[in-house]
Amino acid sequence: MQDQFVMNQVTALFSFLKHHVDLSTKTTLNDIGFSLETFFMDLFNKFDGENNWVNANVENLNQPAIDLINRKSKHALQVTVRADSTKIKKTIEMYEKHKVDVDKITIIGFLHHTNYKKNNSETVGIDYITRRIKGCSLVQKTEILDLIKNSIPVHVLSPLSDSDCFDVIQRMLDRSALRDDRYCEGSYEDMIRGLKEAKDLITSGVTSKVGISTKPISGYTEPLQSELSDIEYKISDIIRICNRSKRDNFVILSMNEKIEIDRLKDEIINQMNLISSSLGKKKILRR
């Protein structure tokens, strides 16, 4: 349970950061408010359990083709917004032209990457990073989560109050997917889709709906962060019950499963209303 909780927070922070980078820049990572190169340097040093990764531009001002270098393993990294074919070609040309003294170069496309692997060069995306984190021990995962929290200035990138952000979540949950009983609910697919959007909004602060965004769960103060984590877990429970009962294109729920879903919905609404009251708000959710 603790392992999954930590990974959920890691994934949420990366989703939030990708959303911020996508809004803030289209070409470079220079103006997002903090150094992604330094963050990845610290992250890869956590992966290796050593401090061999260094900023290549500190060692050699404006080092062509690479941002980070590990002299011991002779491995270099470049961090970019989009590792498309043009960027890959330019990086490889610079790497070969300047005869960078490494055996392998990896290009991390933060928002997008074109699959490329040839000789000693490859491209990866953020999914590669999260897979590596998943392979770590719980102790390492917790240390990495702390690193991410300390590296990503959530309150600077999303300077919204807990109260304002809660309003966005409350509006998202004030919909038929949560209010209706299972006995009168229309489409299960619509309900699951709506609950997944609410779950994404709570954990990462973004959804697939254009114009709806807030801060990730790690950006809230306690005890609100723990309360929202509990609500997100109950939403996940509802989704799990429906997915478990899915047969082909139909969701076939037993009476006990319907009752359990409605119980979870009531608990979510009660928790949301208690939070709303503690924040001095008059709006409440109703079934």
C-alpha positions in Angstrom: 0.0 0.0 0.0 2.7 2.5 1.0 4.7 1.6 -2.1 1.8 2.4 -4.4 1.0 5.6 -2.5 4.5 6.8 -3.1 4.4 5.9 -6.8 1.1 7.6 -7.2 2.6 10.9 -5.8 5.6 10.5 -8.0 3.4 10.0 -11.1 1.2 12.9 -10.1 4.1 15.3 -9.8 5.6 14.3 -13.2 2.1 14.8 -14.7 1.8 18.2 -13.1 5.3 19.2 -14.3 4.7 18.0 -17.8 1.5 20.1 -17.9 3.4 23.2 -16.6 6.3 22.7 -19.1 3.8 22.3 -22.0 2.1 25.6 -21.0 5.3 27.5 -20.3 7.6 26.6 -23.2 7.6 25.2 -26.7 11.3 24.9 -27.5 13.6 25.2 -24.5 13.6 24.4 -20.8 15.3 27.7 -19.7 12.3 29.6 -18.5 10.3 27.2 -16.4 11.5 28.6 -13.1 14.0 26.0 -12.0 16.7 23.7 -13.4 15.5 20.4 -14.9 19.1 19.5 -15.6 20.0 19.8 -11.9 16.9 17.7 -11.0 17.8 14.9 -13.4 21.4 15.0 -12.2 20.3 14.4 -8.6 17.7 11.8 -9.7 20.3 9.7 -11.7 22.7 10.0 -8.8 19.9 8.5 -6.6 19.4 5.7 -9.2 23.1 4.8 -9.1 23.6 5.4 -5.4 26.7 7.5 -6.2 27.5 11.1 -7.1 29.1 10.5 -10.5 26.6 12.5 -12.6 27.6 16.1 -13.1 26.4 19.1 -15.1 28.4 19.0 -18.3 28.0 22.7 -18.8 29.7 23.4 -15.5 32.6 21.3 -16.4 32.8 22.8 -19.9 30.8 26.0 -20.6 28.1 25.3 -23.3 29.2 21.7 -23.7 27.7 20.8 -27.1 25.2 17.9 -27.4 24.9 17.0 -23.7 23.7 18.4 -20.4 24.8 15.7 -17.9 27.8 13.4 -17.9 29.0 10.4 -15.9 32.7 10.2 -16.4 32.9 6.8 -14.6 30.4 5.0 -16.8 31.1 7.3 -19.9 27.4 7.9 -20.2 25.9 11.3 -21.2 22.3 12.7 -21.1 20.6 15.5 -22.9 17.3 16.8 -21.5 15.0 18.5 -24.0 11.3 19.4 -24.4 10.7 17.3 -27.6 13.2 14.8 -28.8 11.9 14.7 -32.4 13.9 13.6 -35.5 15.3 17.1 -36.1 16.5 17.4 -32.5 18.0 13.9 -32.6 19.9 14.5 -35.8 21.3 17.8 -34.6 22.4 16.3 -31.2 24.1 13.3 -32.9 25.9 15.5 -35.4 27.2 17.8 -32.6 28.2 14.8 -30.5 30.2 13.3 -33.4 31.6 16.6 -34.5 33.0 17.5 -31.1 34.1 13.9 -30.3 32.5 13.9 -26.8 34.4 11.4 -24.7 31.5 9.1 -23.8 30.4 5.6 -24.9 26.7 6.3 -24.7 24.3 9.2 -25.1 20.7 9.2 -24.0 18.3 12.0 -25.1 15.3 12.5 -22.7 12.3 14.0 -24.4 10.4 15.6 -21.5 7.1 16.0 -23.4 7.6 13.9 -26.5 10.2 11.6 -28.0 10.6 9.9 -31.3 11.8 6.3 -30.8 15.4 6.1 -31.8 18.1 3.6 -30.9 21.3 3.3 -33.0 24.8 2.3 -32.0 25.5 4.2 -28.8 22.6 6.7 -29.0 18.9 6.4 -27.9 15.9 8.5 -27.0 13.6 8.0 -24.0 10.6 9.7 -22.4 9.3 10.3 -18.9 7.8 6.8 -18.9 11.4 5.5 -18.9 12.1 7.5 -15.7 9.0 6.3 -14.0 9.8 2.7 -14.9 13.2 3.1 -13.3 11.6 4.5 -10.2 9.2 1.6 -10.0 12.1 -0.8 -9.9 13.6 0.9 -6.8 13.1 -0.2 -3.2 10.5 1.6 -1.1 13.4 3.4 0.7 14.8 4.6 -2.6 11.3 5.6 -3.9 10.6 7.6 -0.7 14.0 9.4 -1.1 13.2 10.1 -4.8 9.7 11.5 -3.9 11.4 13.8 -1.4 13.8 14.9 -4.1 11.0 15.6 -6.5 9.1 17.6 -3.9 12.1 19.6 -3.0 13.2 20.2 -6.6 9.8 21.1 -8.1 8.5 24.4 -6.7 4.9 23.5 -6.8 3.8 26.6 -4.9 5.7 28.8 -7.4 4.5 27.0 -10.5 0.9 26.9 -9.3 0.6 29.7 -6.7 -3.1 28.9 -5.9 -4.5 28.5 -2.4 -5.8 25.1 -1.0 -9.2 26.7 -1.0 -9.2 27.8 -4.6 -7.9 24.4 -5.8 -10.5 22.5 -3.7 -13.2 24.6 -5.4 -12.1 23.1 -8.8 -12.2 19.5 -7.4 -15.6 20.2 -5.8 -17.0 21.4 -9.1 -15.6 18.4 -10.9 -17.2 16.0 -8.4 -20.6 17.8 -8.4 -21.9 15.7 -11.3 -24.2 12.8 -11.8 -21.3 10.3 -12.0 -21.0 10.8 -8.2 -24.5 11.9 -7.1 -26.8 9.3 -8.7 -27.5 5.9 -7.2 -26.4 2.8 -9.0 -30.1 1.9 -9.4 -30.8 4.9 -11.6 -27.4 5.6 -13.1 -27.3 5.6 -16.9 -24.1 4.7 -18.5 -21.4 2.9 -16.5 -18.8 4.0 -19.0 -19.8 7.7 -18.5 -19.6 7.2 -14.7 -16.1 5.6 -14.9 -14.9 8.3 -17.3 -16.1 11.0 -15.0 -14.5 9.4 -12.0 -11.2 8.9 -13.8 -11.2 12.6 -14.7 -11.8 13.5 -11.0 -9.1 11.1 -9.9 -6.6 12.7 -12.3 -7.5 16.2 -11.2 -6.9 15.2 -7.5 -3.6 13.5 -8.0 -1.9 15.4 -10.8 -3.9 18.6 -11.0 -4.8 18.2 -14.7 -7.4 16.3 -16.7 -8.1 15.6 -20.4 -10.7 18.4 -20.3 -9.3 21.7 -21.7 -9.3 24.6 -19.2 -9.6 22.5 -16.0 -6.5 22.4 -13.9 -5.3 22.9 -10.4 -2.2 21.9 -8.3 -1.1 18.2 -7.7 -2.0 16.6 -4.4 1.5 17.1 -3.1 1.0 20.8 -3.3 -1.7 20.8 -0.6 -1.0 21.3 3.1 -1.9 18.8 5.7 -4.5 17.5 6.7 -6.1 18.4 3.3 -3.5 16.4 1.4 -4.3 13.2 3.4 -8.1 13.8 3.1 -7.8 14.1 -0.7 -5.6 11.0 -0.9 -8.3 9.1 0.9 -11.0 10.4 -1.5 -8.8 9.5 -4.5 -8.4 6.0 -3.1 -12.2 5.5 -2.7 -12.7 6.8 -6.3 -10.1 4.2 -7.4 -12.1 1.5 -5.5 -15.3 2.3 -7.4 -13.4 2.1 -10.7 -11.8 -1.2 -9.7 -15.2 -2.7 -8.8 -16.6 -1.7 -12.2 -13.5 -2.9 -14.1 -13.6 -6.2 -12.3 -17.2 -6.7 -13.3 -16.7 -5.9 -16.9 -17.7 -8.5 -19.4 -16.8 -7.6 -23.0 -18.5 -4.2 -23.5 -20.9 -4.6 -20.5 -20.5 -4.0 -16.8 -22.5 -6.6 -14.8 -22.6 -5.7 -11.2 -24.1 -7.8 -8.4 -26.4 -6.2 -5.9 -23.7 -6.2 -3.3 -21.3 -4.4 -5.7 -24.0 -1.8 -6.4 -24.5 -1.3 -2.7 -20.7 -1.0 -2.1 -20.4 1.6 -4.9 -23.1 3.7 -3.4 -21.5 3.4 0.1 -18.2 4.6 -1.3 -20.0 7.5 -3.1 -21.7 8.5 0.2 -18.4 8.5 2.0 -16.7 10.6 -0.7 -19.5 13.2 -0.6 -19.5 13.3 3.3 -15.7 13.8 3.2 -15.9 16.5 0.6 -18.6 18.3 2.6 -16.6 18.1 5.8 -13.6 19.6 4.0 -15.8 22.3 2.5 -17.1 23.2 5.9 -13.6 23.3 7.4 -12.6 25.8 4.7 -15.5 28.0 5.5 -17.5 27.3 2.4 -21.2 27.1 2.1 -21.4 24.9 -1.0 -22.0 21.2 -0.4 -22.5 18.1 -2.6 -25.8 16.3 -2.5 -26.9 12.9 -3.6 
